[in-house]
Tab-separated table of C-alpha atoms in Angstrom:
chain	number	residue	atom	x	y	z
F	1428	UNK	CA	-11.664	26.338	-59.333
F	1429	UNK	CA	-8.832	24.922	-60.726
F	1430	UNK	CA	-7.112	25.347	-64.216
F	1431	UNK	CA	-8.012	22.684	-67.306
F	1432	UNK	CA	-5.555	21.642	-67.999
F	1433	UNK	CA	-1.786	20.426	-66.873
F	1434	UNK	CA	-0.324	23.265	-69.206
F	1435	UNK	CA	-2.021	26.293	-68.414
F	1436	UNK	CA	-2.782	28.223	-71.183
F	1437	UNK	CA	-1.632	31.517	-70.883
F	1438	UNK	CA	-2.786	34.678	-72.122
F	1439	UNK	CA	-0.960	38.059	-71.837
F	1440	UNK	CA	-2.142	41.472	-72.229
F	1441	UNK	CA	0.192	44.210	-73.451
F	1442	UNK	CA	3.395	44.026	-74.856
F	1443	UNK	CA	5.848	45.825	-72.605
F	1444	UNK	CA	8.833	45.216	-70.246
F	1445	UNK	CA	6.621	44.119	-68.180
F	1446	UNK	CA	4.438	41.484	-70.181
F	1447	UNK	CA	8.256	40.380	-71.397
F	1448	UNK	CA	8.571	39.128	-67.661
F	1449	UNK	CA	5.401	37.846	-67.088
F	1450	UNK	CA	5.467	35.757	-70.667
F	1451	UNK	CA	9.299	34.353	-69.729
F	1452	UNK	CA	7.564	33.611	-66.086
F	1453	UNK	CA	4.849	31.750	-67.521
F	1454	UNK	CA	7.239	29.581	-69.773
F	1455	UNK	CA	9.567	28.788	-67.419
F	1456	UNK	CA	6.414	27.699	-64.850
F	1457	UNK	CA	5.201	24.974	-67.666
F	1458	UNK	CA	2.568	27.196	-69.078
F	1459	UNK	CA	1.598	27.790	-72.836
F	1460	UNK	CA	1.554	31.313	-73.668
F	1461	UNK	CA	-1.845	31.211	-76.414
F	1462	UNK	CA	-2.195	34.704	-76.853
F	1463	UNK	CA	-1.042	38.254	-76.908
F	1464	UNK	CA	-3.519	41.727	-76.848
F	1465	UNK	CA	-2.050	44.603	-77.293
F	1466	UNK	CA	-3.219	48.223	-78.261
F	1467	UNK	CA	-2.130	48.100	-81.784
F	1468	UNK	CA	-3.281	44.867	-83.641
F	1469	UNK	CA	-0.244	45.151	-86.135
F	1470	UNK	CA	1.935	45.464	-83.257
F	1471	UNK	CA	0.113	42.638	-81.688
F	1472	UNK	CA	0.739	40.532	-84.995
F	1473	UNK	CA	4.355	41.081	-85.286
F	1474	UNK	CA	5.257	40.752	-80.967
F	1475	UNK	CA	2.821	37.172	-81.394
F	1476	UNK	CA	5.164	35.967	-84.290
F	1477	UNK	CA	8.555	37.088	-82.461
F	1478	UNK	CA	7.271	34.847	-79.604
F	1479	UNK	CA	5.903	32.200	-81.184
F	1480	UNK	CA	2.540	32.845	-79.422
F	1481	UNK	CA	-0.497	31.728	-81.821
F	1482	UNK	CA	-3.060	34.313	-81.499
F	1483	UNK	CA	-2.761	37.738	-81.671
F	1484	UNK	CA	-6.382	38.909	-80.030
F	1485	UNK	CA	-8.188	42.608	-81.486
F	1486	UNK	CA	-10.033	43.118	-77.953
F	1487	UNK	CA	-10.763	41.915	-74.789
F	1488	UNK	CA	-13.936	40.249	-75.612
F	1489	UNK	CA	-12.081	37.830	-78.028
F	1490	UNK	CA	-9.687	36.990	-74.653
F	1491	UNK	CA	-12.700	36.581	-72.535
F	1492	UNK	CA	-14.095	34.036	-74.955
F	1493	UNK	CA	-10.906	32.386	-75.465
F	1494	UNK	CA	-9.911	28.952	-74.115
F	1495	UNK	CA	-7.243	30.508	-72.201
F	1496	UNK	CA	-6.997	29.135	-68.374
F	1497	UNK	CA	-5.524	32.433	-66.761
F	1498	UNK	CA	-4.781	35.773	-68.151
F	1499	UNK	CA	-2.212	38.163	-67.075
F	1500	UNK	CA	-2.859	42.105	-67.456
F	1501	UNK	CA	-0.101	43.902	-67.789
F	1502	UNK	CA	-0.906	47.062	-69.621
F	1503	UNK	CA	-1.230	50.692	-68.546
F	1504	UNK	CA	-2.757	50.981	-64.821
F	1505	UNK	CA	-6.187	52.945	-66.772
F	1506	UNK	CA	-7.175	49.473	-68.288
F	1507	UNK	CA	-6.170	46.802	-65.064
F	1508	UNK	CA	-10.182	47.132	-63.702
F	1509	UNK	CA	-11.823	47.551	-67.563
F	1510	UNK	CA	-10.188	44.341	-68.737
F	1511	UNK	CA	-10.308	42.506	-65.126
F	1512	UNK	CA	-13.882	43.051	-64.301
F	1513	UNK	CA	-14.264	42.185	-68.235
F	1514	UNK	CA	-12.420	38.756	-67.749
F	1515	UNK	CA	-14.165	38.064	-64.298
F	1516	UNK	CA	-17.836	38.737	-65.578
F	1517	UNK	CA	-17.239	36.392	-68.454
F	1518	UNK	CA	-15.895	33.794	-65.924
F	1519	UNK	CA	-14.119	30.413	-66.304
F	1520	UNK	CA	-10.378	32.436	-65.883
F	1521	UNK	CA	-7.933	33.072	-63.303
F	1522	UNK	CA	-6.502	36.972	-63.381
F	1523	UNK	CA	-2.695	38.177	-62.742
F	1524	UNK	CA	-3.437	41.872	-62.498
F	1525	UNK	CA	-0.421	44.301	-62.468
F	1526	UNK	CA	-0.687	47.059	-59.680
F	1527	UNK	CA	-2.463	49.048	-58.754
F	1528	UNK	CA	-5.167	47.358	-59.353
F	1529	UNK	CA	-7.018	50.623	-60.544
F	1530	UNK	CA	-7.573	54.081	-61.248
F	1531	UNK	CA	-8.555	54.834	-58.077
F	1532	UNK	CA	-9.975	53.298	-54.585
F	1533	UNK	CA	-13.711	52.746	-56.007
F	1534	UNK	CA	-12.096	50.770	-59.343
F	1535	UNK	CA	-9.733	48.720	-56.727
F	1536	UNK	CA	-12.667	48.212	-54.524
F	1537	UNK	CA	-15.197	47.219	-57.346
F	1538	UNK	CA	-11.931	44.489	-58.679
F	1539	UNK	CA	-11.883	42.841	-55.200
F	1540	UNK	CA	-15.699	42.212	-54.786
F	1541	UNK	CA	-15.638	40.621	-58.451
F	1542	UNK	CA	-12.681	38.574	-57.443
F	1543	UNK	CA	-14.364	37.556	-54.423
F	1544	UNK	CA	-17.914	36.679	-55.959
F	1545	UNK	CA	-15.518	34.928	-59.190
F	1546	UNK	CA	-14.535	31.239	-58.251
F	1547	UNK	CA	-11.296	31.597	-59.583
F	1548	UNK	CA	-7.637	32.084	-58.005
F	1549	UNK	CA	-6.701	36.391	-58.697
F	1550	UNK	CA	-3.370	37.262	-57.852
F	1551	UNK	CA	-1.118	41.038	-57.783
F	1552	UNK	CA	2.924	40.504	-58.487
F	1553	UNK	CA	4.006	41.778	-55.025
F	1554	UNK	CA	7.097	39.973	-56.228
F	1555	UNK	CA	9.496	41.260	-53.331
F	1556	UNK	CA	7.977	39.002	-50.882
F	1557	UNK	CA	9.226	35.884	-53.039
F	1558	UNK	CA	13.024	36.768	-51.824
F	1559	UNK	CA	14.552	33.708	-49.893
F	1560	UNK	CA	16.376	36.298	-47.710
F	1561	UNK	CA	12.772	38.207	-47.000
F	1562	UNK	CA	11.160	34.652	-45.960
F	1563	UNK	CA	13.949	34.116	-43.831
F	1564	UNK	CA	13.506	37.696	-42.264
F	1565	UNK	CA	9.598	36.754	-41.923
F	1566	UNK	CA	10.694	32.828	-40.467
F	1567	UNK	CA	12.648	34.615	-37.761
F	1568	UNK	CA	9.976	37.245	-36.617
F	1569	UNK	CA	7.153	34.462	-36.500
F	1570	UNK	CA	9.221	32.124	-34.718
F	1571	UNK	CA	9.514	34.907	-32.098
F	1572	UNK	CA	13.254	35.843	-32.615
F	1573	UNK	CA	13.309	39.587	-33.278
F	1574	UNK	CA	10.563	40.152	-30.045
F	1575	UNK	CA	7.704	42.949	-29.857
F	1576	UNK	CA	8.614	44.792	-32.950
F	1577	UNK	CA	9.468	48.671	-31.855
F	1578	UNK	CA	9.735	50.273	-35.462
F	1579	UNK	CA	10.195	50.005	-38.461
F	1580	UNK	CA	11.603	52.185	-41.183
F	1581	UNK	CA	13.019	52.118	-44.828
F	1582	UNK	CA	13.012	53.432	-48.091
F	1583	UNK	CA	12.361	52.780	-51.980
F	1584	UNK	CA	14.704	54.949	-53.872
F	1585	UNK	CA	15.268	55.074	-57.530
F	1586	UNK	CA	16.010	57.283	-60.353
F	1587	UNK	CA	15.318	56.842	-63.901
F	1588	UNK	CA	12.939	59.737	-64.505
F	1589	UNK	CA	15.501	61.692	-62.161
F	1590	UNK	CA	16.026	63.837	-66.227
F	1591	UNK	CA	13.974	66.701	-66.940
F	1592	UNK	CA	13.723	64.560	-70.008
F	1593	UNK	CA	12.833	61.787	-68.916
F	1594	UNK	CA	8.499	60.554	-69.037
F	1595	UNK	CA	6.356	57.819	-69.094
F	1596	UNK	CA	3.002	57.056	-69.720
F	1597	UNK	CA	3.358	56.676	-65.778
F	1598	UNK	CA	3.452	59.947	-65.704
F	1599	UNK	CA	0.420	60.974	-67.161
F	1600	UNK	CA	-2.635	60.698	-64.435
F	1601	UNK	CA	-4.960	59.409	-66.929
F	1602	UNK	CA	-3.090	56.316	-67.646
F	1603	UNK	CA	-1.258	56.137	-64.794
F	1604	UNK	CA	-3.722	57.239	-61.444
F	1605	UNK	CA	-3.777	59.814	-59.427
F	1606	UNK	CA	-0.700	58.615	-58.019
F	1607	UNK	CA	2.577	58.057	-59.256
F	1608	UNK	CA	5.828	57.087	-56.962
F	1609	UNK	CA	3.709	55.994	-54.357
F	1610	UNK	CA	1.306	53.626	-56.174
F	1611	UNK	CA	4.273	52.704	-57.920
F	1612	UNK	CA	7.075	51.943	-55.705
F	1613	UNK	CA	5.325	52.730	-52.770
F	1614	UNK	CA	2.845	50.365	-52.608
F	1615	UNK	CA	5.675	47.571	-52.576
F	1616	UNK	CA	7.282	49.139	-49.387
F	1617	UNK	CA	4.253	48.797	-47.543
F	1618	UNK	CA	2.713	45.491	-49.021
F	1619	UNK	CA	6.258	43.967	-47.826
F	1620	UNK	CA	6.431	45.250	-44.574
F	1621	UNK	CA	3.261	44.640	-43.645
F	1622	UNK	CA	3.692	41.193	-44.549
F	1623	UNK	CA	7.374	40.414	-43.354
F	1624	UNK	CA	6.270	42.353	-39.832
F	1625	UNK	CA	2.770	41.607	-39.199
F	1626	UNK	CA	1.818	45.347	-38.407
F	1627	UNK	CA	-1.030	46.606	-39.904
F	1628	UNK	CA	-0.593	50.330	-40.964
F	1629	UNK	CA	-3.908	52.552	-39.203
F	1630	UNK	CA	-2.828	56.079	-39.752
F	1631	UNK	CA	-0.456	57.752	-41.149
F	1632	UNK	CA	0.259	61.769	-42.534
F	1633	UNK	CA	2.538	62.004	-46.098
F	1634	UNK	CA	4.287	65.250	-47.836
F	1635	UNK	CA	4.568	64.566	-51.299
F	1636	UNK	CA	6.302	66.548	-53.818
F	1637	UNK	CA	6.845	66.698	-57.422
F	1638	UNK	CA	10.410	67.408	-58.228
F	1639	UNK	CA	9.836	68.127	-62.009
F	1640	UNK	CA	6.936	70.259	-62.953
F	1641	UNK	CA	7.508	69.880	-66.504
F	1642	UNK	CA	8.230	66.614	-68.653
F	1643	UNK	CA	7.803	65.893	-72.321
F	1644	UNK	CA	4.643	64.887	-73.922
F	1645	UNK	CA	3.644	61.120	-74.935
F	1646	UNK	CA	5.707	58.493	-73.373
F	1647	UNK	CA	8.902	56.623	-73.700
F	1648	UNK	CA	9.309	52.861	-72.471
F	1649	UNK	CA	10.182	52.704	-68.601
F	1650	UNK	CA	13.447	52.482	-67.913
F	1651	UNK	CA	14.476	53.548	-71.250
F	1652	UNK	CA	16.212	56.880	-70.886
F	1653	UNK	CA	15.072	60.567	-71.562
F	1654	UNK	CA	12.644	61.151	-74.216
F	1655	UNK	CA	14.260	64.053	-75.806
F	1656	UNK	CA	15.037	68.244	-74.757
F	1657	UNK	CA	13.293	68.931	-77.865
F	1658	UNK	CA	10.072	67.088	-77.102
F	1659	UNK	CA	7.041	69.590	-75.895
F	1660	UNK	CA	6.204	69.751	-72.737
F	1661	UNK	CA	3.183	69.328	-70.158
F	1662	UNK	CA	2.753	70.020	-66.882
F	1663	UNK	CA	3.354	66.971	-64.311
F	1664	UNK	CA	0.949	66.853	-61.795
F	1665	UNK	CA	1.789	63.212	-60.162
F	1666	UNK	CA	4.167	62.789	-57.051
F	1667	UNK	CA	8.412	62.014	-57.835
F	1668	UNK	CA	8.134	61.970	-53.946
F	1669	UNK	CA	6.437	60.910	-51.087
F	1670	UNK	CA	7.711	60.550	-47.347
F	1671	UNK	CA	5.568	58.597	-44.966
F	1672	UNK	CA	4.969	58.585	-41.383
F	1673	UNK	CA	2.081	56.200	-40.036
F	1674	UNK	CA	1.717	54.114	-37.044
F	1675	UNK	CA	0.119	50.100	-37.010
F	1676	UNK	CA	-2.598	49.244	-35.142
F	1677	UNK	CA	-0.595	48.150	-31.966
F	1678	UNK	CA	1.092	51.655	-32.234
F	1679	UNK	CA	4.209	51.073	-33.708
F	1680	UNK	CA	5.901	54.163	-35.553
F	1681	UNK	CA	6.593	53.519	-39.361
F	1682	UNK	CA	8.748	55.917	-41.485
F	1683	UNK	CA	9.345	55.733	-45.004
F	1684	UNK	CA	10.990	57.752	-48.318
F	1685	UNK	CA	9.665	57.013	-51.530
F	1686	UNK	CA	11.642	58.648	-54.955
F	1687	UNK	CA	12.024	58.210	-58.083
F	1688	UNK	CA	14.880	60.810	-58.657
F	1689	UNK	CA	17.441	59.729	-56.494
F	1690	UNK	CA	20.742	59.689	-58.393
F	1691	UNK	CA	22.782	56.611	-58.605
F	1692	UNK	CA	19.522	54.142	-57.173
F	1693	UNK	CA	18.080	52.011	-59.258
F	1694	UNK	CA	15.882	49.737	-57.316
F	1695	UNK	CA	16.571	50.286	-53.723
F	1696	UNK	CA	13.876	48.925	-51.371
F	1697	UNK	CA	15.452	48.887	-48.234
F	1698	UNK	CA	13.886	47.764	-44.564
F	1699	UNK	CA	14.595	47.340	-41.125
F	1700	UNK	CA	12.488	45.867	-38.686
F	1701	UNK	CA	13.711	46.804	-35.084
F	1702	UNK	CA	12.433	44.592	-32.215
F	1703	UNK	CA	12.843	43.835	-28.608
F	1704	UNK	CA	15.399	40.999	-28.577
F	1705	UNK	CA	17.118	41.765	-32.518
F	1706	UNK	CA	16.749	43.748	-35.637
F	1707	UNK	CA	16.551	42.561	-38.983
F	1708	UNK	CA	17.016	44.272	-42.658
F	1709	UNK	CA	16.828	43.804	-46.127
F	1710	UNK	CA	18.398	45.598	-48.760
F	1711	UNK	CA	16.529	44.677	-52.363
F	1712	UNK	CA	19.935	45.452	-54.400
F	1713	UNK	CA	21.742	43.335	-52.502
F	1714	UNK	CA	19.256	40.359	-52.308
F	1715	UNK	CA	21.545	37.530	-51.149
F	1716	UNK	CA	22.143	38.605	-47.709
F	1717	UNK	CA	20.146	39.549	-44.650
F	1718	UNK	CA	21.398	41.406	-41.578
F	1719	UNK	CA	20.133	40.362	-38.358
F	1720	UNK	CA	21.307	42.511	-35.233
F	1721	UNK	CA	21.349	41.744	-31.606
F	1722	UNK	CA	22.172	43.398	-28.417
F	1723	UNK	CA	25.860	41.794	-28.500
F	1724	UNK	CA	26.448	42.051	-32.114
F	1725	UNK	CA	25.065	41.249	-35.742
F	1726	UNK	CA	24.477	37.788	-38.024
F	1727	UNK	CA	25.160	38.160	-41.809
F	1728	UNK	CA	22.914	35.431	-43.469
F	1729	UNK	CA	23.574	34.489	-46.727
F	1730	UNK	CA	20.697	32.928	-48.879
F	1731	UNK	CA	21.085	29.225	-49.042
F	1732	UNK	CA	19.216	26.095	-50.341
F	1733	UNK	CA	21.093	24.078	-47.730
F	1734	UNK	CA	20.620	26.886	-44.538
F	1735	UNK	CA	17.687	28.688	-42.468
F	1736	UNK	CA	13.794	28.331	-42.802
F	1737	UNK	CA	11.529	26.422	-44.706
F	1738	UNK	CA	10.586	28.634	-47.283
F	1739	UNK	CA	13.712	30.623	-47.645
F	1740	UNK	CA	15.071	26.722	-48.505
F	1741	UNK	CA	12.308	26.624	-51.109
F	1742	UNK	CA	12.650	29.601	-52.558
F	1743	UNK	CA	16.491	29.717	-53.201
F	1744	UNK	CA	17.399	27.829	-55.998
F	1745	UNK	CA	20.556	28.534	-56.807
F	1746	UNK	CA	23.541	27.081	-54.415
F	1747	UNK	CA	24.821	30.006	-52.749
F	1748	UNK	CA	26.806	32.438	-54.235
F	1749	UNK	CA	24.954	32.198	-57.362
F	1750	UNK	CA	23.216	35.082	-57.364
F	1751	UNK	CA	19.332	35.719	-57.287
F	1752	UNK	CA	17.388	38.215	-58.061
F	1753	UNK	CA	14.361	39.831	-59.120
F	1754	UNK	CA	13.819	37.773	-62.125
F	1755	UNK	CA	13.786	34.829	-59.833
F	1756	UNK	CA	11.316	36.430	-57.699
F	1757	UNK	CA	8.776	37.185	-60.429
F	1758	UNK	CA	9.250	33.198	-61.673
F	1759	UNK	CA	8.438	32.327	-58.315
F	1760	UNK	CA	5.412	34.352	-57.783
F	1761	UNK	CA	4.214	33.092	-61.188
F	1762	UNK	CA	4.735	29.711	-60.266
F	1763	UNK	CA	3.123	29.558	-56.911
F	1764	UNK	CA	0.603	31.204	-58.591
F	1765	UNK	CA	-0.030	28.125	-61.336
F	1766	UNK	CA	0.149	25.830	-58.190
F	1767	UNK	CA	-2.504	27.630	-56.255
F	1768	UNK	CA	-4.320	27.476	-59.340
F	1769	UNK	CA	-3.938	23.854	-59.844
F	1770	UNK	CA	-5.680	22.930	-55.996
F	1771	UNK	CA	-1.848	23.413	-53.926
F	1772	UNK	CA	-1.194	25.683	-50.490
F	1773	UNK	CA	0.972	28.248	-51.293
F	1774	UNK	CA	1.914	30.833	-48.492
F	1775	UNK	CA	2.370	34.608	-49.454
F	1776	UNK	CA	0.635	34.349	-52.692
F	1777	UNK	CA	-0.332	38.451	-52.770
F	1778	UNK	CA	-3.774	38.371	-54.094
F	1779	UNK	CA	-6.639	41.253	-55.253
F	1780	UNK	CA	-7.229	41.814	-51.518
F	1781	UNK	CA	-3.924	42.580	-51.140
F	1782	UNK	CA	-4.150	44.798	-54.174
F	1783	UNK	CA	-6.852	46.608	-52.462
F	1784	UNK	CA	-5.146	47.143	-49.472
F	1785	UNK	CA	-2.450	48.986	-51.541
F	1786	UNK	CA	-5.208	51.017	-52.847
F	1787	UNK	CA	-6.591	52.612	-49.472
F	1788	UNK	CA	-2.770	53.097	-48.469
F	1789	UNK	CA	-2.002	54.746	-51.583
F	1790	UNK	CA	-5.602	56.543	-51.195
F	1791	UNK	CA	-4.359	57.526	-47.686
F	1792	UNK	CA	-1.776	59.512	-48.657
F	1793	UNK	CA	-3.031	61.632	-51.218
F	1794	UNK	CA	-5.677	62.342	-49.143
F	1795	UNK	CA	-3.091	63.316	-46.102
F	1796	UNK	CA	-0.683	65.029	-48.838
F	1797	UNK	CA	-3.686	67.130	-49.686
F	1798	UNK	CA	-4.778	67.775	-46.092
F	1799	UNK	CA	-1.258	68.186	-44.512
F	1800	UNK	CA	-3.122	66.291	-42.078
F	1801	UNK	CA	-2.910	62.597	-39.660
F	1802	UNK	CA	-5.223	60.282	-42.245
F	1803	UNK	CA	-7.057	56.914	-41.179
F	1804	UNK	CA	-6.394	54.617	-43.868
C-alpha cells in the first residue's frame, strides 16, 4: 500500500520530547502534521494551536477514523500495542511505533502478526543505524574488508537519572515494561550491531542491577533533571543496569554494558567490531568519524558527502565538518520511511519485525537476570 497522497498527512500521538522530534521529522520530510492525541484533551488543544496542527483528537478511535495517511505513536511504552493494534485493525494507515513495541514479548509478538496481516508499511525509530559513519562501517564489512568477524563488544552509557532524585514515567513498570535500561538503551545496542555486523545474537546470560532502590513518585519529563528531595518515594523495581554476554549463531562472543547512571555520559553508544583482516568502531557522541584498524595501523574516516560508500554518501548531508547528529538521523529515518511508503527501496528501514526482535532480546535477559543462567533468546 502506498500513502494518498503526495503530502502525507501526518498524525502524532503524545506530546513529549519525543513526539517534538517526530513532528519536526515529519515537516522537514514534506509531510502535513493533521493531528495531535494526547492524554489530556486541554493539553492536546493548546500543544495543536502552538503547532499549528488542526485537530486536536479525544481518543484513538477518532485517529483511526481520520483521513490521516500514517500515524506516529509516541506515547508511554503501556499504550504502543493498544493504539497500534487499534490503528492496524481499522486499516488504511501506516504505523511509526516508538520502542519497545510493547509491554511485554506476547504484546510485541501480537504487534508484528497485525503488521504482517496489515498491507501497510510499519516502521520502529532504530535511528542509530541512519549514521553516515555507521553505513560506512556496514559498506566495509559487506564488501568483505574487516574479514570473519571475531567479536564484538561495546557499551551504551548514560546518566540522567544517575540522582536519587531523578524519575520518569520510565521508571514505573506499568508504563514503562518490565524492563527499563535495557529495553531502553539496550535494545539500540543490539538492533545496531546486529545490523552493522550481520551476527545474529542465540544466547546470551545478563546481571542486571538497580542502582537506586528508591525514586520519587509520578514522573518528570526525560531528560529534565531531578524531580525534587522532597517528593515521596516508591520503590524502583526496573534495571539502571544491565551487562551482557551472548554469543551469535556462528559463535562469536558479544559483550556489552548498559547504564543509565554513568556520570558525565550522556548518550554514549559505543561499538567495535573486531575481524580477521581490520577492526572497526563507532562512537555515537562523536558521530562524524569512524575508526577503522588494521594489522599495520588505523584509518580515521571522516563523514563525507564527497568520500566512502553509497549510502554513507546519501546519508551525509552536510559537507564535512558540519556536524551531524542525531537529529539528522531521526529526519532520515522519517524520511526513508515516507519513501518506502510512497512505493521506493529503502535499505535499513528498522521495521515491527525488528521491533520484535528487540523484544525476545530484551525478554532474554530478564529471563537470564532472573535465572543467573545461559538463556536462548
Amino acid at each position: 500500500m502506498t500513502t494518498r497522497s503526495a503530502r502525507p498527512r501526518v498524525a502524532i500521538l503524545g506530546l513529549g520530547m519525543i513526539a517534538e522530534v517526530h513532528r519536526r521529522a515529519a515537516l522537514l520530510a514534506g509531510a502535513d502534521v493533521v493531528g495531535l492525541l494526547g492524554r489530556d484533551h486541554g493539553r492536546t488543544r493548546a500543544a495543536a494551536d502552538a503547532w499549528g496542527v488542526p485537530t486536536a483528537y479525544r481518543t484513538i478511535e477518532e485517529v483511526a477514523e481520520s483521513d490521516a495517511d500514517v500515524v506516529h505513536v509516541c506515547t508511554p511504552n503501556a499504550t504502543h500495542a493498544p493504539y497500534s493494534l487499534a490503528l492496524l485493525a481499522a486499516g488504511g494507515k501506516h504505523v511509526i511505533c516508538e520502542k519497545p513495541l510493547g509491554g511485554d514479548l506476547a504484546e510485541a509478538e501480537a504487534m508484528a502478526a497485525a503488521a504482517r496481516a496489515a498491507d501497510v508499511v510499519t516502521a520502529v525509530p532504530f535511528v542509530y543505524r541512519y549514521h553516515p559513519v555507521v553505513r560506512e562501517i556496514r559498506a566495509r564489512r559487506l564488501a568483505g574488508e574487516l574479514g570473519a568477524t571475531h567479536a564484538v563488544h561495546g557499551s551504551y552509557l548514560q546518566d540522567w537519572l544517575l540522582s536519587p532524585d531523578a524519575s520518569s514515567w520510565r521508571v514505573d513498570p506499568a508504563a514503562g515494561g518490565a524492563s527499563r535500561a535495557f529495553a531502553d538503551i539496550g535494545s539500540h545496542w543490539f538492533d545496531l550491531v546486529e545490523w552493522v555486523s550481520g551476527e545474529r545474537m542465540a544466547s546470551l546470560i545478563a546481571e542486571t542491577r538497580i542502582a537506586l532502590p528508591e525514586r520519587p513518585a509520578g514522573s518528570v519529563a526525560s531528560f529534565s533533571g531531578p524531580a525534587g528531595a522532597d517528593a515521596p518515594r516508591v520503590t524502583v523495581t526496573t534495571e539502571d543496569i544491565a551487562m551482557v554476554l551472548a554469543r551469535t549463531a556462528d559463535g562469536v562472543p558479544v559483550s556489552t554494558t548498559i547504564s543509565q547512571v554513568a556520570a558525565g555520559r550522556k548518550n554514549r553508544l559505543w561499538f567495535e567490531l573486531d575481524g580477521a583482516a581490520g577492526s572497526a568502531v563507532f562512537d555515537q557522541e562523536n558521530p562524524e568519524y569512524g575508526w577503522f584498524g588494521t594489522a599495520t595501523g588505523a584509518e580515521v574516516f571522516v563523514r563525507d558527502p564527497g568520500a566512502g560508500s553509497a549510502e554513507q554518501r546519501r546519508l551525509a548531508t552536510l559537507p564535512a565538518g558540519h556536524a551531524q547528529g542525531y537529529a539528522q538521523c531521526f529526519e532520515a529515518f522519517v524520511a526513508d520511511a515516507y519513501a518506502v511508503m510512497g512505493g521506493e527501496e529503502r535499505d535499513g528501514l528498522p521495521t515491527f519485525e525488528d521491533g520484535l526482535r528487540a523484544a525476545r532480546l530484551t525478554d532474554a535477559v530478564l529471563r537470564s537476570a532472573a535465572g543467573r543462567a545461559w538463556t536462548d533468546i
